[in-house]
Protein backbone atom coordinates (compact mmCIF):
# COMPACT_ATOMS: atom_id res chain seq x y z
CA MET A 1 -27.06 13.41 -64.45
CA TYR A 2 -24.32 15.77 -65.63
CA SER A 3 -26.48 18.85 -65.10
CA LYS A 4 -27.42 17.70 -61.58
CA ILE A 5 -23.76 17.18 -60.67
CA VAL A 6 -22.85 20.62 -62.01
CA MET A 7 -25.74 22.20 -60.09
CA ALA A 8 -24.72 20.42 -56.87
CA VAL A 9 -21.11 21.57 -57.26
CA TRP A 10 -22.25 25.15 -57.97
CA LEU A 11 -24.53 25.22 -54.92
CA SER A 12 -21.76 23.82 -52.73
CA PHE A 13 -19.39 26.50 -54.02
CA MET A 14 -21.91 29.28 -53.35
CA LEU A 15 -22.64 28.07 -49.83
CA LEU A 16 -18.94 27.73 -49.09
CA SER A 17 -18.17 31.21 -50.46
CA CYS A 18 -20.93 32.69 -48.28
CA ARG A 19 -19.53 30.98 -45.20
CA ASN A 20 -16.01 32.13 -46.06
CA GLY A 21 -16.83 35.77 -46.61
CA TYR A 22 -19.16 38.35 -48.12
CA ARG A 23 -19.84 39.31 -51.70
CA ILE A 24 -21.75 42.50 -52.51
CA GLU A 25 -23.21 42.86 -56.00
CA GLY A 26 -24.37 46.40 -56.68
CA VAL A 27 -26.30 48.18 -59.43
CA VAL A 28 -26.56 51.90 -60.11
CA ASP A 29 -27.68 54.12 -62.97
CA SER A 30 -25.18 53.95 -65.85
CA VAL A 31 -24.76 57.73 -65.65
CA ALA A 32 -22.30 56.92 -62.85
CA ASN A 33 -20.13 54.71 -65.06
CA GLY A 34 -16.47 55.29 -64.28
CA ASP A 35 -17.12 56.75 -60.84
CA MET A 36 -15.61 55.31 -57.71
CA VAL A 37 -17.68 53.38 -55.17
CA VAL A 38 -16.34 53.37 -51.61
CA LEU A 39 -17.05 50.74 -48.97
CA GLN A 40 -16.64 51.88 -45.37
CA LYS A 41 -17.25 50.13 -42.08
CA GLN A 42 -17.80 51.46 -38.60
CA GLN A 43 -14.75 51.83 -36.42
CA GLY A 44 -15.42 53.45 -33.09
CA ILE A 45 -17.66 56.48 -33.62
CA SER A 46 -16.78 56.94 -37.31
CA PHE A 47 -16.67 55.06 -40.61
CA VAL A 48 -13.35 54.18 -42.27
CA GLY A 49 -12.72 53.09 -45.84
CA ILE A 50 -11.87 49.43 -46.36
CA ASP A 51 -12.32 48.99 -50.12
CA SER A 52 -13.15 50.83 -53.33
CA THR A 53 -13.91 50.00 -56.94
CA TYR A 54 -15.26 51.60 -60.13
CA ILE A 55 -18.66 51.39 -61.74
CA ARG A 56 -18.73 49.50 -65.05
CA ASN A 57 -21.94 49.13 -67.07
CA GLY A 58 -23.97 50.26 -64.09
CA ARG A 59 -22.52 47.58 -61.80
CA PHE A 60 -19.92 47.15 -59.08
CA SER A 61 -18.93 44.46 -56.58
CA PHE A 62 -17.01 43.97 -53.35
CA LYS A 63 -15.82 40.83 -51.66
CA GLY A 64 -14.06 40.15 -48.40
CA ARG A 65 -14.51 38.63 -44.99
CA GLN A 66 -16.19 40.06 -41.88
CA ASP A 67 -16.42 37.55 -39.05
CA THR A 68 -18.18 39.94 -36.67
CA ALA A 69 -21.12 41.80 -38.18
CA THR A 70 -20.67 45.58 -38.19
CA MET A 71 -22.41 48.63 -39.62
CA ALA A 72 -21.11 49.74 -43.00
CA MET A 73 -21.78 52.24 -45.76
CA ILE A 74 -21.49 52.30 -49.55
CA SER A 75 -21.26 55.66 -51.29
CA ILE A 76 -20.38 57.01 -54.71
CA SER A 77 -17.46 59.41 -54.73
CA GLY A 78 -17.46 62.62 -56.76
CA LYS A 79 -21.12 62.74 -57.77
CA ASP A 80 -22.49 65.49 -55.53
CA ARG A 81 -24.68 66.74 -58.37
CA LEU A 82 -26.50 63.42 -58.57
CA PRO A 83 -29.00 62.26 -55.92
CA PHE A 84 -27.29 58.98 -55.06
CA ALA A 85 -27.98 58.28 -51.38
CA PRO A 86 -25.30 56.53 -49.30
CA LEU A 87 -26.35 53.01 -48.33
CA LEU A 88 -26.21 52.14 -44.63
CA PHE A 89 -26.28 48.39 -44.02
CA ILE A 90 -24.90 45.52 -41.95
CA LEU A 91 -21.63 44.10 -43.25
CA GLU A 92 -21.62 40.37 -42.61
CA ASN A 93 -20.56 37.25 -44.46
CA GLY A 94 -23.01 36.21 -47.14
CA ARG A 95 -24.23 37.34 -50.54
CA LEU A 96 -25.72 40.84 -50.63
CA ASN A 97 -27.45 42.73 -53.43
CA ALA A 98 -27.28 46.53 -53.32
CA VAL A 99 -29.16 49.13 -55.35
CA ILE A 100 -27.74 52.66 -55.18
CA ASP A 101 -30.34 55.30 -56.02
CA THR A 102 -32.14 58.27 -54.48
CA LEU A 103 -33.27 55.70 -51.89
CA SER A 104 -30.59 53.03 -51.74
CA THR A 105 -31.50 49.50 -50.62
CA ILE A 106 -29.86 46.18 -49.83
CA SER A 107 -31.02 42.57 -49.44
CA GLY A 108 -29.65 39.06 -49.15
CA THR A 109 -29.26 38.19 -45.47
CA ALA A 110 -31.95 37.90 -42.80
CA MET A 111 -30.43 40.67 -40.69
CA ASN A 112 -30.12 43.08 -43.63
CA ASP A 113 -33.61 42.26 -44.88
CA ARG A 114 -35.01 43.11 -41.43
CA PHE A 115 -32.96 46.32 -41.19
CA GLN A 116 -33.98 47.39 -44.72
CA ALA A 117 -37.66 46.86 -43.89
CA TYR A 118 -37.21 49.22 -40.94
CA VAL A 119 -35.40 51.80 -43.10
CA ASP A 120 -38.16 51.63 -45.71
CA ARG A 121 -40.87 52.26 -43.11
CA GLN A 122 -38.95 55.20 -41.67
CA ALA A 123 -38.49 56.61 -45.19
CA CYS A 124 -42.26 56.53 -45.74
CA LEU A 125 -42.84 58.36 -42.46
CA ALA A 126 -40.14 60.89 -43.35
CA MET A 127 -41.89 61.58 -46.67
CA GLU A 128 -45.19 62.01 -44.85
CA MET A 129 -43.52 64.39 -42.39
CA GLY A 130 -41.93 66.37 -45.21
CA GLU A 131 -45.27 66.78 -46.96
CA LEU A 132 -46.98 67.91 -43.74
CA GLU A 133 -44.24 70.46 -43.08
CA ARG A 134 -44.46 71.70 -46.68
CA GLN A 135 -48.22 72.17 -46.40
CA TYR A 136 -47.85 73.84 -43.02
CA MET A 137 -45.33 76.35 -44.39
CA MET A 138 -47.49 77.08 -47.46
CA ASN A 139 -50.63 77.66 -45.39
CA SER A 140 -48.82 79.74 -42.78
CA GLN A 141 -47.86 82.21 -45.51
CA GLU A 142 -51.48 82.74 -46.49
CA SER A 143 -53.20 85.89 -45.25
CA VAL A 144 -55.94 83.80 -43.62
CA TRP A 145 -54.53 81.10 -41.35
CA ALA A 146 -57.05 79.95 -38.76
CA ASP A 147 -55.64 78.96 -35.38
CA SER A 148 -57.67 75.75 -35.47
CA LEU A 149 -56.14 74.74 -38.82
CA SER A 150 -52.66 75.58 -37.55
CA SER A 151 -53.24 73.48 -34.44
CA ARG A 152 -54.48 70.53 -36.52
CA PHE A 153 -51.36 70.64 -38.73
CA GLN A 154 -49.09 70.86 -35.70
CA GLN A 155 -50.86 67.90 -34.13
CA ARG A 156 -50.49 65.83 -37.31
CA ILE A 157 -46.77 66.63 -37.37
CA LEU A 158 -46.43 65.62 -33.72
CA ASP A 159 -48.33 62.39 -34.43
CA CYS A 160 -45.95 61.58 -37.28
CA GLU A 161 -42.94 62.27 -35.06
CA SER A 162 -44.46 59.99 -32.42
CA ARG A 163 -44.86 57.15 -34.94
CA GLN A 164 -41.25 57.59 -36.10
CA LYS A 165 -40.02 57.38 -32.52
CA ALA A 166 -42.25 54.37 -31.74
CA LEU A 167 -40.95 52.52 -34.80
CA LEU A 168 -37.35 53.24 -33.78
CA TYR A 169 -38.00 52.20 -30.17
CA ARG A 170 -39.61 48.92 -31.23
CA TYR A 171 -36.82 48.07 -33.68
CA ILE A 172 -34.11 48.66 -31.08
CA LEU A 173 -35.94 46.53 -28.50
CA ASP A 174 -36.32 43.70 -31.02
CA ASN A 175 -32.69 43.88 -32.19
CA THR A 176 -30.52 44.20 -29.11
CA ASP A 177 -28.92 40.91 -30.19
CA ASN A 178 -27.23 42.46 -33.23
CA ILE A 179 -25.19 45.50 -34.24
CA SER A 180 -28.05 47.37 -35.93
CA GLY A 181 -29.95 47.72 -32.65
CA ILE A 182 -26.82 48.95 -30.90
CA TYR A 183 -26.04 51.42 -33.70
CA LEU A 184 -29.54 52.92 -33.80
CA PHE A 185 -29.66 53.23 -30.02
CA ILE A 186 -26.32 55.06 -29.82
CA GLN A 187 -27.22 57.37 -32.70
CA ASN A 188 -30.68 58.20 -31.36
CA SER A 189 -30.60 57.72 -27.58
CA PHE A 190 -31.16 61.46 -27.08
CA LEU A 191 -34.66 61.04 -28.56
CA PHE A 192 -35.70 58.89 -25.61
CA SER A 193 -36.31 59.92 -22.02
CA PRO A 194 -33.86 58.61 -19.39
CA ASP A 195 -36.52 56.11 -18.27
CA GLU A 196 -37.00 54.84 -21.84
CA GLN A 197 -33.25 54.50 -22.30
CA GLN A 198 -32.95 52.57 -19.06
CA ARG A 199 -35.76 50.21 -20.08
CA ILE A 200 -34.03 49.48 -23.38
CA ILE A 201 -30.69 48.78 -21.70
CA SER A 202 -32.20 46.69 -18.90
CA GLY A 203 -34.13 44.54 -21.38
CA GLY A 204 -31.29 44.26 -23.85
CA ASP A 205 -29.29 41.23 -24.92
CA ARG A 206 -25.88 40.57 -23.34
CA LEU A 207 -24.23 41.78 -26.57
CA PHE A 208 -26.10 45.08 -26.22
CA GLN A 209 -25.37 45.60 -22.54
CA SER A 210 -21.65 44.83 -22.93
CA ASN A 211 -21.13 47.27 -25.82
CA PRO A 212 -18.73 50.06 -24.69
CA ALA A 213 -20.92 52.86 -26.11
CA VAL A 214 -24.05 51.45 -24.47
CA ARG A 215 -22.17 51.17 -21.18
CA THR A 216 -21.21 54.84 -21.52
CA VAL A 217 -24.88 55.75 -21.94
CA SER A 218 -25.66 53.64 -18.87
CA ARG A 219 -23.07 55.58 -16.85
CA MET A 220 -24.57 58.84 -18.12
CA LEU A 221 -27.99 57.73 -16.93
CA SER A 222 -26.52 57.19 -13.49
CA MET A 223 -24.99 60.67 -13.63
CA ASN A 224 -28.27 62.11 -14.89
CA LYS A 225 -29.79 61.63 -11.44
CA LYS A 226 -27.07 63.85 -9.99
CA VAL A 227 -27.91 66.75 -12.31
CA ALA A 228 -31.70 66.40 -12.25
CA PRO A 229 -33.92 69.38 -11.34
CA GLY A 230 -33.65 69.99 -7.61
CA MET A 231 -29.99 68.93 -7.42
CA SER A 232 -27.04 71.29 -7.02
CA TYR A 233 -25.16 72.26 -10.16
CA VAL A 234 -21.75 70.69 -10.88
CA ASP A 235 -18.88 73.15 -11.11
CA LEU A 236 -16.66 73.17 -14.22
CA LYS A 237 -13.24 74.78 -14.62
CA MET A 238 -12.21 75.74 -18.15
CA ASN A 239 -10.67 78.56 -20.21
CA SER A 240 -12.18 81.84 -21.38
CA PRO A 241 -11.72 83.13 -24.96
CA GLU A 242 -8.99 85.40 -23.55
CA GLY A 243 -7.13 82.41 -22.11
CA ARG A 244 -8.03 83.03 -18.46
CA ARG A 245 -8.91 80.16 -16.13
CA VAL A 246 -12.61 80.46 -15.26
CA ALA A 247 -15.26 78.35 -13.54
CA LEU A 248 -19.03 78.04 -13.52
CA SER A 249 -18.87 79.02 -9.86
CA ASP A 250 -17.66 82.46 -10.99
CA TYR A 251 -21.22 83.04 -12.25
CA VAL A 252 -23.52 80.47 -10.62
CA GLY A 253 -24.76 80.84 -7.05
CA LYS A 254 -24.20 84.58 -7.06
CA GLY A 255 -27.85 85.57 -6.64
CA LYS A 256 -28.92 85.31 -10.30
CA TYR A 257 -30.70 82.76 -12.43
CA VAL A 258 -28.07 81.35 -14.80
CA LEU A 259 -28.77 79.60 -18.10
CA ILE A 260 -25.85 77.31 -18.96
CA GLY A 261 -25.75 76.61 -22.69
CA PHE A 262 -23.69 73.62 -23.86
CA TRP A 263 -22.79 74.07 -27.52
CA SER A 264 -20.03 74.18 -30.16
CA SER A 265 -19.26 76.53 -33.01
CA TRP A 266 -19.10 73.57 -35.45
CA CYS A 267 -22.58 72.31 -34.45
CA ASN A 268 -25.25 73.44 -36.94
CA PRO A 269 -28.20 72.98 -34.56
CA CYS A 270 -26.24 75.06 -32.03
CA ARG A 271 -25.72 77.79 -34.62
CA ASN A 272 -29.42 77.72 -35.42
CA GLN A 273 -30.18 78.28 -31.75
CA ILE A 274 -27.90 81.32 -31.43
CA PRO A 275 -30.53 83.92 -32.51
CA GLU A 276 -32.95 82.51 -29.91
CA LEU A 277 -30.30 82.71 -27.17
CA LYS A 278 -29.35 86.25 -28.16
CA ALA A 279 -33.00 87.30 -27.94
CA ILE A 280 -33.29 85.68 -24.49
CA TYR A 281 -30.14 87.39 -23.28
CA ASP A 282 -31.25 90.80 -24.53
CA ARG A 283 -34.67 90.35 -22.99
CA PHE A 284 -33.62 89.22 -19.51
CA LYS A 285 -30.02 90.41 -18.95
CA ASN A 286 -31.17 93.29 -16.74
CA LYS A 287 -33.56 91.12 -14.71
CA ASN A 288 -31.40 89.12 -12.29
CA PHE A 289 -30.32 86.81 -15.12
CA GLU A 290 -27.03 85.60 -16.60
CA MET A 291 -26.00 83.19 -19.33
CA VAL A 292 -22.81 81.13 -19.64
CA GLY A 293 -21.72 79.21 -22.73
CA VAL A 294 -19.84 75.93 -22.26
CA SER A 295 -18.35 74.89 -25.57
CA PHE A 296 -17.16 71.53 -26.88
CA ASP A 297 -14.92 73.19 -29.45
CA ILE A 298 -11.42 71.84 -30.08
CA ASP A 299 -9.80 74.74 -31.97
CA PRO A 300 -9.51 77.82 -29.67
CA ASP A 301 -9.03 80.21 -32.59
CA GLU A 302 -12.13 79.04 -34.49
CA TRP A 303 -14.14 79.23 -31.27
CA SER A 304 -12.96 82.77 -30.48
CA ARG A 305 -13.56 83.95 -34.05
CA TYR A 306 -17.12 82.65 -34.02
CA ILE A 307 -17.88 84.30 -30.68
CA GLU A 308 -16.60 87.61 -31.99
CA GLU A 309 -18.32 87.25 -35.37
CA MET A 310 -21.70 86.48 -33.78
CA LYS A 311 -21.23 89.14 -31.07
CA LEU A 312 -22.00 86.77 -28.21
CA GLU A 313 -21.99 89.00 -25.16
CA TRP A 314 -22.38 86.46 -22.38
CA PRO A 315 -19.42 84.64 -20.74
CA GLN A 316 -17.95 81.66 -22.58
CA MET A 317 -15.72 78.78 -21.52
CA SER A 318 -14.21 75.62 -23.03
CA ASP A 319 -11.62 72.94 -22.24
CA PHE A 320 -11.05 72.27 -26.00
CA LYS A 321 -11.57 68.51 -25.61
CA GLY A 322 -14.62 68.19 -27.87
CA TYR A 323 -16.76 65.22 -26.89
CA ASP A 324 -14.01 64.10 -24.50
CA SER A 325 -14.85 67.06 -22.27
CA ASP A 326 -15.45 66.24 -18.62
CA ALA A 327 -18.71 68.21 -18.90
CA ILE A 328 -20.22 65.48 -21.11
CA MET A 329 -20.30 62.91 -18.31
CA GLN A 330 -20.73 65.36 -15.42
CA TYR A 331 -23.91 66.79 -16.97
CA ALA A 332 -24.97 63.54 -18.73
CA ILE A 333 -25.15 65.31 -22.11
CA GLN A 334 -26.20 63.15 -25.05
CA GLY A 335 -26.58 65.88 -27.64
CA ILE A 336 -26.08 69.58 -28.18
CA PRO A 337 -27.37 72.22 -27.95
CA HIS A 338 -28.28 71.47 -24.35
CA THR A 339 -29.34 73.93 -21.66
CA VAL A 340 -29.44 73.86 -17.87
CA LEU A 341 -31.19 76.58 -15.88
CA VAL A 342 -29.80 77.14 -12.37
CA SER A 343 -31.43 79.08 -9.53
CA PRO A 344 -29.79 81.99 -7.67
CA GLN A 345 -28.88 79.48 -4.93
CA GLY A 346 -27.18 77.07 -7.37
CA THR A 347 -29.99 74.51 -7.66
CA ILE A 348 -30.92 73.10 -11.08
CA VAL A 349 -34.37 74.35 -12.05
CA ALA A 350 -34.84 72.80 -15.51
CA LYS A 351 -32.92 71.12 -18.31
CA ASP A 352 -32.94 71.16 -22.09
CA LEU A 353 -35.68 73.76 -22.48
CA LYS A 354 -35.92 75.78 -25.67
CA GLY A 355 -38.23 78.08 -27.61
CA GLU A 356 -41.45 79.26 -26.01
CA GLU A 357 -41.13 76.79 -23.15
CA LEU A 358 -37.86 78.40 -22.04
CA ASN A 359 -39.13 81.95 -22.65
CA ASN A 360 -42.29 81.34 -20.65
CA LEU A 361 -40.40 79.86 -17.70
CA LEU A 362 -37.94 82.75 -17.58
CA HIS A 363 -40.78 85.26 -17.86
CA ARG A 364 -42.48 83.67 -14.81
CA LEU A 365 -39.28 83.54 -12.78
CA LEU A 366 -37.98 87.00 -13.68
CA LYS A 367 -41.11 89.15 -13.90
């Protein structure tokens, strides 16, 4: 009888504590003993620290209260040399068990269990993709590399990318009633076509549709129709690196094809695209062609230094507002780098082309 009473009291206490808040019990390799563990939660577009503790005997814990579920992250501070992966999860009231490792995991609530299952499946696909890319690079360095073999590898990589996207799309559709679906949509909306994005939003839960970030995407989709191929370009007025007031209309509609490149000096993918853009400019600059860079930089000095350092010869402009730039909404930009090709008459010809696709189009238009 005594043991049953004790068990009943213990269960009541545990259920009450779960209703009253969250408790996270974490384990990590003891090599991290003494290191700090930081708990952050999403606030706006970033994560802010809300708690921290130290690892003792390979364990750590957090407790608190979170009445509205939100995305959160646990990371180990000061261990860059060790492969401890930050843990992305849903912070909600309940008892959670975290394992911090090269692939960190969490369990304990239905929502987190479902999210972790998705993360695990994406991790498997990412490993498959990594192996395919490794094999592709190894074979491409061989002296004999048959076109048919190259095509098969490229197709397998595309198939893997397609499965990753399909898994993401399905998870978002099935989870528009909770924060994880909202978070993944906002972080990855650029992977989906405007029609796919609209289908997700239209079929989403009220929580999803009322989210401020989702509503911003919805407004962008409305704007996207105004800057679709066949529509007239939208003029922008900004500053040059020399501090002069300039506008897109100074270059567009003047009898040349104009490639507008939206970018930023702090954006690594943008930096990676610079050699490609320089090659395009050198190839077509004497063939009725112009380029204009529209930057989302904030620091004018850093922007100017990068332009000079990289010897970017084409005109540049920025309003130094970062992602608050008017250009974001006016051109419905969900990620950079982003390109818009405009005809000599000022009509949008194509959007977001890159690589061979962009080169081939310009070659046809400017031959």
